[in-house]
mmCIF file of C-alpha atoms in Angstrom:
data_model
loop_
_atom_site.group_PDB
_atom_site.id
_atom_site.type_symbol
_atom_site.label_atom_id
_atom_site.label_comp_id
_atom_site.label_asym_id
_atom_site.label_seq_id
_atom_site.Cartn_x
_atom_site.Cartn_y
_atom_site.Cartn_z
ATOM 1 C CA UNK A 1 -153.573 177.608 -32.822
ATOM 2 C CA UNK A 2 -151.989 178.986 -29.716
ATOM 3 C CA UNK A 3 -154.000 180.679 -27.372
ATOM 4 C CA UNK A 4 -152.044 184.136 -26.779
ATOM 5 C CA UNK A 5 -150.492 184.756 -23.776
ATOM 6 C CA UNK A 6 -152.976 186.265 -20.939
ATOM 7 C CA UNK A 7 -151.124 187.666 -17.747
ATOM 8 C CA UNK A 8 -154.142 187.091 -15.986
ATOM 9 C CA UNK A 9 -154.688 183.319 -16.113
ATOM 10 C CA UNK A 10 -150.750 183.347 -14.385
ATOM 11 C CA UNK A 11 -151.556 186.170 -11.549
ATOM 12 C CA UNK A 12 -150.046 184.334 -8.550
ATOM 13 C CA UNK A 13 -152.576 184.187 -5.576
ATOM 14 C CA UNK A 14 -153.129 186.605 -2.946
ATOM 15 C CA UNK A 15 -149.682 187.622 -1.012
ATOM 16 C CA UNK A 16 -147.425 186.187 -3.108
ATOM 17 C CA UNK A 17 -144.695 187.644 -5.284
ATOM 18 C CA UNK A 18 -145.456 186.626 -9.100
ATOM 19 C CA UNK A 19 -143.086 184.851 -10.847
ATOM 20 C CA UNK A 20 -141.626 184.437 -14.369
ATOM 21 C CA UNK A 21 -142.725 183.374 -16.921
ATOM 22 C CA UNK A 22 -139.271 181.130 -17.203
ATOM 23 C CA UNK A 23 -138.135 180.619 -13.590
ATOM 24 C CA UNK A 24 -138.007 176.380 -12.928
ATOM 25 C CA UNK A 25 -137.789 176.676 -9.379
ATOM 26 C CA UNK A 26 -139.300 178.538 -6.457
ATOM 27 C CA UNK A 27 -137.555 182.079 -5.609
ATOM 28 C CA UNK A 28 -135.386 181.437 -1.895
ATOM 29 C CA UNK A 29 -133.874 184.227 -0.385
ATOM 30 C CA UNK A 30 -130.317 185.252 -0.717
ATOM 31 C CA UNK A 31 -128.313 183.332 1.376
ATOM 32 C CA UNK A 32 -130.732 181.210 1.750
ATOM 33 C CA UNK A 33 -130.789 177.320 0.079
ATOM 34 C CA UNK A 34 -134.169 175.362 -0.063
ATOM 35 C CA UNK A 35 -134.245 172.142 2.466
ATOM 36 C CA UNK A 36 -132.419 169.247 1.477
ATOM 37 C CA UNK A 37 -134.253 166.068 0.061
ATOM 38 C CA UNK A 38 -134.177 162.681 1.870
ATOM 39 C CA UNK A 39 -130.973 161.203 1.761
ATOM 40 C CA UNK A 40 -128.966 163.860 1.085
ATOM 41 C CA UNK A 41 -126.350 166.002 2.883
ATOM 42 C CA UNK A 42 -127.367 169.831 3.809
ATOM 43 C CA UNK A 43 -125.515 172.313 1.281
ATOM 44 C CA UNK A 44 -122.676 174.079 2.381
ATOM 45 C CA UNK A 45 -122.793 177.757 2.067
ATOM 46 C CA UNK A 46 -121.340 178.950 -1.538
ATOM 47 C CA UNK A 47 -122.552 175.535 -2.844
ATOM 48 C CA UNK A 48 -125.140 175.552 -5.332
ATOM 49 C CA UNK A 49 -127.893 172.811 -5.296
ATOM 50 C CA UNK A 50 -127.823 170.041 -7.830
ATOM 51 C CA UNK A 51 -130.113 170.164 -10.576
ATOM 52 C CA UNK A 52 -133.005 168.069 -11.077
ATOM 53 C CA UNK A 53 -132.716 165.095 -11.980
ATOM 54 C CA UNK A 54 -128.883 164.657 -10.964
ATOM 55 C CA UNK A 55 -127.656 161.531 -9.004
ATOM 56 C CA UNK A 56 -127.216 161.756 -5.012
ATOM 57 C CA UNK A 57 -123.652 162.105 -3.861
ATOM 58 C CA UNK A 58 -121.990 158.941 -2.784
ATOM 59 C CA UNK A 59 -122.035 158.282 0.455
ATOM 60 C CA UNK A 60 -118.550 159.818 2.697
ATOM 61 C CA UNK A 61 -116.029 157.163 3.635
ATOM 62 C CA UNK A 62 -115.425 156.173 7.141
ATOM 63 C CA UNK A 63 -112.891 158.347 8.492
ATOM 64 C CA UNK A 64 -111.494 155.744 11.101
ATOM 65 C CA UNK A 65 -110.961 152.584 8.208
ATOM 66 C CA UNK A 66 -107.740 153.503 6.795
ATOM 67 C CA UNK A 67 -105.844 154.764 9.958
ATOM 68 C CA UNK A 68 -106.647 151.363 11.086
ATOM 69 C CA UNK A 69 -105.466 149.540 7.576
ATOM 70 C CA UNK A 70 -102.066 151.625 7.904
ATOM 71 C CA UNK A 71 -101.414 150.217 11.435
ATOM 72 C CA UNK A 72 -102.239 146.421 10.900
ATOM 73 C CA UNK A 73 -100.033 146.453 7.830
ATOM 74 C CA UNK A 74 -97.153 147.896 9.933
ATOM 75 C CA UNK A 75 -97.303 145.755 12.565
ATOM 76 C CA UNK A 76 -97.727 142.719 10.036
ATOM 77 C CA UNK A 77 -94.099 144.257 8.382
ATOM 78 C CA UNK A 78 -92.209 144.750 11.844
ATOM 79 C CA UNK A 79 -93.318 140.953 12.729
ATOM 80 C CA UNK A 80 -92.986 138.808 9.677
ATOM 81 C CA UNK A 81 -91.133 140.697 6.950
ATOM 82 C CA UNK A 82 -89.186 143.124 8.222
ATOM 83 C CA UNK A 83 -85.417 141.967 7.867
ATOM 84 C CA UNK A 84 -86.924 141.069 4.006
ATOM 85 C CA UNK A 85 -88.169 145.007 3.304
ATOM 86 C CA UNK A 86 -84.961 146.569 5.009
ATOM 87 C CA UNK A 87 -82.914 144.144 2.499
ATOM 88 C CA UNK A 88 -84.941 145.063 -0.322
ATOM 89 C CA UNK A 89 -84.800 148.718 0.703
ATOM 90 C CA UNK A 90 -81.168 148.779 0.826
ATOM 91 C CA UNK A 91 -80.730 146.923 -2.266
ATOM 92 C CA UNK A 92 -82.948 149.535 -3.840
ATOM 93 C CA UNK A 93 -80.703 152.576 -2.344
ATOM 94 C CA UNK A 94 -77.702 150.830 -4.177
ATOM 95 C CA UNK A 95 -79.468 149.836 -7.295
ATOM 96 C CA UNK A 96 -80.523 154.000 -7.416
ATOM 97 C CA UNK A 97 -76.821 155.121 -6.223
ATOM 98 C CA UNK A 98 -75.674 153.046 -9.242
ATOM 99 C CA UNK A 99 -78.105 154.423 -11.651
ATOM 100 C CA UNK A 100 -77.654 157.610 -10.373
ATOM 101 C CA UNK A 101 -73.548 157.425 -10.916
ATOM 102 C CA UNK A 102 -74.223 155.944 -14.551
ATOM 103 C CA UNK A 103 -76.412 158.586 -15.190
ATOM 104 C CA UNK A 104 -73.710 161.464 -14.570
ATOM 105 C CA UNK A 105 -72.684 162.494 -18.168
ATOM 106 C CA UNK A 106 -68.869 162.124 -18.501
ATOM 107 C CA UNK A 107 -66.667 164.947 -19.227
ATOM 108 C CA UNK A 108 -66.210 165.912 -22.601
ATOM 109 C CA UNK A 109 -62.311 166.370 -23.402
ATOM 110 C CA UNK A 110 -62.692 170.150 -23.929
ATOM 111 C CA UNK A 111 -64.319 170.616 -20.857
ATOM 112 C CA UNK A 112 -61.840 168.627 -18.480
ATOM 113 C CA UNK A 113 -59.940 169.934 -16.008
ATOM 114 C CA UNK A 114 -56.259 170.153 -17.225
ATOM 115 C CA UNK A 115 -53.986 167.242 -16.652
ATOM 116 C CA UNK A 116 -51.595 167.530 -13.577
ATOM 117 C CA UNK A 117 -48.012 167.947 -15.240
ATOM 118 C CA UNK A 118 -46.013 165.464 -13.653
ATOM 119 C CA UNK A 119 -42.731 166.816 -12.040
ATOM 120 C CA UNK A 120 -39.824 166.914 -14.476
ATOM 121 C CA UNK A 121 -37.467 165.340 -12.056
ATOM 122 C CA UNK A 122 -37.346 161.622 -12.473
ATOM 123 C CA UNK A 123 -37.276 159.167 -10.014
ATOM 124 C CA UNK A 124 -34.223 158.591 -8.215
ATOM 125 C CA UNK A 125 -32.373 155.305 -9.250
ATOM 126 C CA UNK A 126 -31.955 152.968 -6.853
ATOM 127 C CA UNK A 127 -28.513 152.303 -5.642
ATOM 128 C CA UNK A 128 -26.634 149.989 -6.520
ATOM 129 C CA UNK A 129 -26.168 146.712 -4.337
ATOM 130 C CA UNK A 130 -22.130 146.616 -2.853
ATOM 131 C CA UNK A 131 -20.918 143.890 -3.728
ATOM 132 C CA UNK A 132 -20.368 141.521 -0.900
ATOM 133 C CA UNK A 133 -16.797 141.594 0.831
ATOM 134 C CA UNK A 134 -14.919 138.667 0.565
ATOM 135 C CA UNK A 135 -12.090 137.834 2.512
ATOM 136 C CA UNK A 136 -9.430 136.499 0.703
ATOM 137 C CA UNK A 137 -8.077 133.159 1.917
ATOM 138 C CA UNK A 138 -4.420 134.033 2.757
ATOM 139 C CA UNK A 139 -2.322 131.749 1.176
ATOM 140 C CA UNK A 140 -0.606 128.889 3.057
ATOM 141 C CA UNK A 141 2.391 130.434 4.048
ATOM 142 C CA UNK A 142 5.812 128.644 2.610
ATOM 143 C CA UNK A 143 8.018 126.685 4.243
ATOM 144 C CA UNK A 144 11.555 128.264 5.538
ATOM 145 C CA UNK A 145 14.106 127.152 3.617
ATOM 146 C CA UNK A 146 16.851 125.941 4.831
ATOM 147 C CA UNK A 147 20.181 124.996 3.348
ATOM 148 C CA UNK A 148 23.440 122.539 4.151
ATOM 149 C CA UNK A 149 24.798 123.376 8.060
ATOM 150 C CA UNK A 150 21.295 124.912 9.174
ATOM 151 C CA UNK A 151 19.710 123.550 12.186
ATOM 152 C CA UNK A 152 16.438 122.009 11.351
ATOM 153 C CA UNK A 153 13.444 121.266 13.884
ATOM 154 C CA UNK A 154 11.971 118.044 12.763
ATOM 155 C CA UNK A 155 9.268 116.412 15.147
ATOM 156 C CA UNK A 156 11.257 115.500 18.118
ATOM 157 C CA UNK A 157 14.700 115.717 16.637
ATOM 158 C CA UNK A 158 17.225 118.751 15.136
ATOM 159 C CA UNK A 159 18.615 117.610 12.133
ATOM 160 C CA UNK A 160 21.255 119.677 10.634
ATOM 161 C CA UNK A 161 22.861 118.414 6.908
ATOM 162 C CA UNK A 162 26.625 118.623 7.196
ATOM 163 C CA UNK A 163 27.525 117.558 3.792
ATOM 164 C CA UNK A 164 26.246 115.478 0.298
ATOM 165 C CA UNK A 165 28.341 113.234 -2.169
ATOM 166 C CA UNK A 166 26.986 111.239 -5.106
ATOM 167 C CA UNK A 167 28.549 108.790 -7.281
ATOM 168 C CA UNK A 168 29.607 106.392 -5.039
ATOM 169 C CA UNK A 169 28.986 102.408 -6.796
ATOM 170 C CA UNK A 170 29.678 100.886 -3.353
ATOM 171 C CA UNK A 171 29.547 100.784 0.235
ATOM 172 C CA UNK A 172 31.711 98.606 2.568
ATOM 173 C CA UNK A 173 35.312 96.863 2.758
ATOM 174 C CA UNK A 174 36.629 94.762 0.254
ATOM 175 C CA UNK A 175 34.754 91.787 1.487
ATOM 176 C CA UNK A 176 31.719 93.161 3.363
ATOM 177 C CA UNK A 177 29.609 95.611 0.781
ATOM 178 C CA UNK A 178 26.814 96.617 -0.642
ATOM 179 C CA UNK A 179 26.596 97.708 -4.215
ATOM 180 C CA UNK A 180 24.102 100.767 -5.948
ATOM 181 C CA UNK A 181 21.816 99.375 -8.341
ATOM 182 C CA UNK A 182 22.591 103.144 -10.220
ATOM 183 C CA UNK A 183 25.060 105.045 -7.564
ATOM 184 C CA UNK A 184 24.854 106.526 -4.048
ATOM 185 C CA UNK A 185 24.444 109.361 -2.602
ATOM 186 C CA UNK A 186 25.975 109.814 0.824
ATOM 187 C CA UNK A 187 23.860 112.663 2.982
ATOM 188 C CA UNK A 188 25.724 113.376 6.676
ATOM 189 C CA UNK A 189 23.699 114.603 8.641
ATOM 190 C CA UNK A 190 23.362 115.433 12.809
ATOM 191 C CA UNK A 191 20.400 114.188 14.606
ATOM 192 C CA UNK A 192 19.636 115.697 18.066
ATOM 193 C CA UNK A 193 17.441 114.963 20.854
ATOM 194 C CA UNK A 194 15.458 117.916 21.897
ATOM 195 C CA UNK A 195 12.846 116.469 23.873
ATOM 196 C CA UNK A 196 12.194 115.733 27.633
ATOM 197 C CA UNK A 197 12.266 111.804 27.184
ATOM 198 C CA UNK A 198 13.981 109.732 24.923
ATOM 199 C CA UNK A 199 13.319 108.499 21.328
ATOM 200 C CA UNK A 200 14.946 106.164 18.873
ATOM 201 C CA UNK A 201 15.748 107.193 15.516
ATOM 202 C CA UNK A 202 16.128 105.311 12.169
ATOM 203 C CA UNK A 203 17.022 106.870 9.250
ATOM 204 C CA UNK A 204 15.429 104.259 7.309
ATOM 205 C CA UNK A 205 11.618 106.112 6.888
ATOM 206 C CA UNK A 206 12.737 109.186 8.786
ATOM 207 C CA UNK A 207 14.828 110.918 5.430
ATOM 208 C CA UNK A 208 13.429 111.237 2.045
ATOM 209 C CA UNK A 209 15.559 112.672 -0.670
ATOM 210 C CA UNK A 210 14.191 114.379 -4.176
ATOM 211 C CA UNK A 211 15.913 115.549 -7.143
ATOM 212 C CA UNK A 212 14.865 118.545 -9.647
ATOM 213 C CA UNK A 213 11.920 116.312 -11.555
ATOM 214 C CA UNK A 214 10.252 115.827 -8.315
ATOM 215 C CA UNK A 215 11.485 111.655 -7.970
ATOM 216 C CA UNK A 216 11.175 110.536 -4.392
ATOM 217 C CA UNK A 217 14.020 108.687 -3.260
ATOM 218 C CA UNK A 218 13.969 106.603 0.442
ATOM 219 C CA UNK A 219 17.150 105.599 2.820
ATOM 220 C CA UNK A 220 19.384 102.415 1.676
ATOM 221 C CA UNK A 221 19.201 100.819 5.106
ATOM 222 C CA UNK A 222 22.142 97.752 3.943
ATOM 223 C CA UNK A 223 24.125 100.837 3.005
ATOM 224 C CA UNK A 224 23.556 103.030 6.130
ATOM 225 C CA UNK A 225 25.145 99.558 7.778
ATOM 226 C CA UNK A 226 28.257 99.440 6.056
ATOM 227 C CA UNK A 227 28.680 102.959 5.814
ATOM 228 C CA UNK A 228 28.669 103.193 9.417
ATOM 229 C CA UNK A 229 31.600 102.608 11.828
ATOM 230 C CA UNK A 230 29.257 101.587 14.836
ATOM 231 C CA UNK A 231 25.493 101.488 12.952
ATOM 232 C CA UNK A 232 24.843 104.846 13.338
ATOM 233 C CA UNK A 233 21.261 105.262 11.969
ATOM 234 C CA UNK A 234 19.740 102.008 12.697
ATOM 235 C CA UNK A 235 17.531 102.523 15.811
ATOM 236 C CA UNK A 236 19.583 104.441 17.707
ATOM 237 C CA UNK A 237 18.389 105.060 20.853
ATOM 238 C CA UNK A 238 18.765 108.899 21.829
ATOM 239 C CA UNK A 239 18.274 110.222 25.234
ATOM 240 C CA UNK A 240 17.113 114.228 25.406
ATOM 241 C CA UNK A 241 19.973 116.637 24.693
ATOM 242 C CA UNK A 242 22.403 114.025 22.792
ATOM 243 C CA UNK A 243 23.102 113.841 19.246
ATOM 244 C CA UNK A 244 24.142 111.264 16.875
ATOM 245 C CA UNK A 245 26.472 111.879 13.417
ATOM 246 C CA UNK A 246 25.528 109.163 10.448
ATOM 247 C CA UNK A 247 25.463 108.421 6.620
ATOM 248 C CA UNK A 248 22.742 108.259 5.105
ATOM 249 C CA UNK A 249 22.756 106.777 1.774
ATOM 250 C CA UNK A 250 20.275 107.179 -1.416
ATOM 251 C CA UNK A 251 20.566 105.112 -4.110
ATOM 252 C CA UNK A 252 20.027 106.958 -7.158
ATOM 253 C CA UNK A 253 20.031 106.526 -10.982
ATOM 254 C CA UNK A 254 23.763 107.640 -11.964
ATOM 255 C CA UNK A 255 23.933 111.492 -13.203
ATOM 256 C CA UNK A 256 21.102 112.183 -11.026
ATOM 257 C CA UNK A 257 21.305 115.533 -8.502
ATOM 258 C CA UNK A 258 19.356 115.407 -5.476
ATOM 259 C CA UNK A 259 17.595 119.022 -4.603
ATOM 260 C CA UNK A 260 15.892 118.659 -1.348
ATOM 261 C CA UNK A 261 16.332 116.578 1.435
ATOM 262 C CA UNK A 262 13.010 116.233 3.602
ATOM 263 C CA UNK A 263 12.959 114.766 7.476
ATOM 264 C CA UNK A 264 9.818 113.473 8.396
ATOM 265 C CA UNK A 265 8.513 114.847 11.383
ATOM 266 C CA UNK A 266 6.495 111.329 12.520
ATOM 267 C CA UNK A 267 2.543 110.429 12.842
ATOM 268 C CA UNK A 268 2.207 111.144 16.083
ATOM 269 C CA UNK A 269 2.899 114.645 16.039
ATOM 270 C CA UNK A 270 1.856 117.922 14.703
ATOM 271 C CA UNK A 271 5.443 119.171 13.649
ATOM 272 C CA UNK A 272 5.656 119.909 10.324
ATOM 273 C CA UNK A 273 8.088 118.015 7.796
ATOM 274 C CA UNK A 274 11.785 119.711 7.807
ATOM 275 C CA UNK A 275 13.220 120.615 4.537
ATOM 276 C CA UNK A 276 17.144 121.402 3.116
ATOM 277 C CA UNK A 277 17.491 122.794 0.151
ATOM 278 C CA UNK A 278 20.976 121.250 -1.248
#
């Protein structure tokens, strides 16, 4: 059985406050907190104490350790690695500026900004490129004609055609003469000196005759002979200012009509050929 509770076996002694029945822990005055057991840190005010039987508070850090960490690991970045972590940092800013660019949601269509209209003028054309200038080459200019009794500059000699005959079979007297293979053609012509010195003309290789079909016809030299009182037209010898009057003969196919008769102007000049129309 349980012996009843007697409030005098729990009377508290002589100057003391009693206590009760349920209270654990002495009674401390208010803002008051009971001394703190070994080991243990004094209670702050507006702290309440642990209760029994609760494990002591770890012990507080030193304040000084980490300070000290921070500073050796800086210095060990600035010496070794530090050209390494501003790379990587860098790298990192770019990796984040991409992902930060792909991240940006694209317009939608319907949301865009309208399209700039582009101008309804179109671009001008470019011009087109002249077409280069040419210069036409002016055409050799033609040879002044010149017909029978016209005074003809030929290299160092005048030449003037006085007269033409064809048909002749032979040249000479009865017993000294030359006959035409075809028939002759007698040319007289005038040869005069109009140079400073003297020259010697032959009408052999001088006077070229042609007919309509172009045919080339040169100087009968045996002819010129007989044809010629004195050998007028075999090397004559001409001194400036004189003249000299001669045959020249062509022998020709018979019915043939010369057109032109040409007077070479020579190789060592740069006179241009003479030419008589007939």
């Amino acid at each position: 059985m349980t012996t009843p509770y007697d409030p005098a076996q729990n009377q508290p002694p002589a100057g003391q406050q009693p206590m009760p029945p349920t209270a654990q822990f002495p009674q401390v005055p208010a803002g008051q907190f009971p001394p703190p057991a070994p080991g243990q840190f004094p209670q702050q005010p507006g702290q309440f104490p642990p209760p029994p039987g609760a494990p002591a508070p770890a012990a507080r850090k030193r304040p000084w350790l980490i300070p000290t960490l921070i500073g050796v690991g800086a210095f060990v970045v600035l010496c070794c690695g530090g050209s390494m972590v501003i790379g990587l940092v860098s790298g990192d800013d770019k990796k984040t500026d991409v992902s930060v660019s792909s991240d940006i949601p694209a317009a939608s269509p319907s949301t865009s900004a309208p399209a700039a209209v582009a101008p309804s003028t179109s671009a001008p054309t470019p011009a087109k490129p002249e077409p280069a200038k040419t210069t036409a080459v002016p055409a050799p200019a033609k040879p002044k004609t010149f017909g029978v009794g016209d005074k003809v500059r030929g290299g160092d000699f005048e030449f003037t055609v006085n007269g033409v005959k064809c048909g002749i079979s032979q040249v000479g007297s009865q017993f000294l003469n030359t006959k035409a293979q075809g028939t002759f053609c007698k040319v007289n012509v005038t040869v005069k000196n109009v140079t400073k010195s003297a020259h010697t003309f032959h009408a052999d290789g001088t006077l070229t005759a042609q007919d309509a079909t172009g045919r080339e016809y040169e100087a009968d030299g045996e002819a010129g002979i007989y044809g010629n009182t004195d050998g007028q037209g075999f090397l004559d010898e001409i001194n400036p200012g004189n003249s000299v009057k001669a045959n020249v003969y062509f022998d020709v196919p018979k019915g043939t009509k010369l057109k032109t008769i040409t007077f070479d102007a020579g190789l060592f000049t740069f006179a241009e050929d003479a030419v008589v129309t007939l």
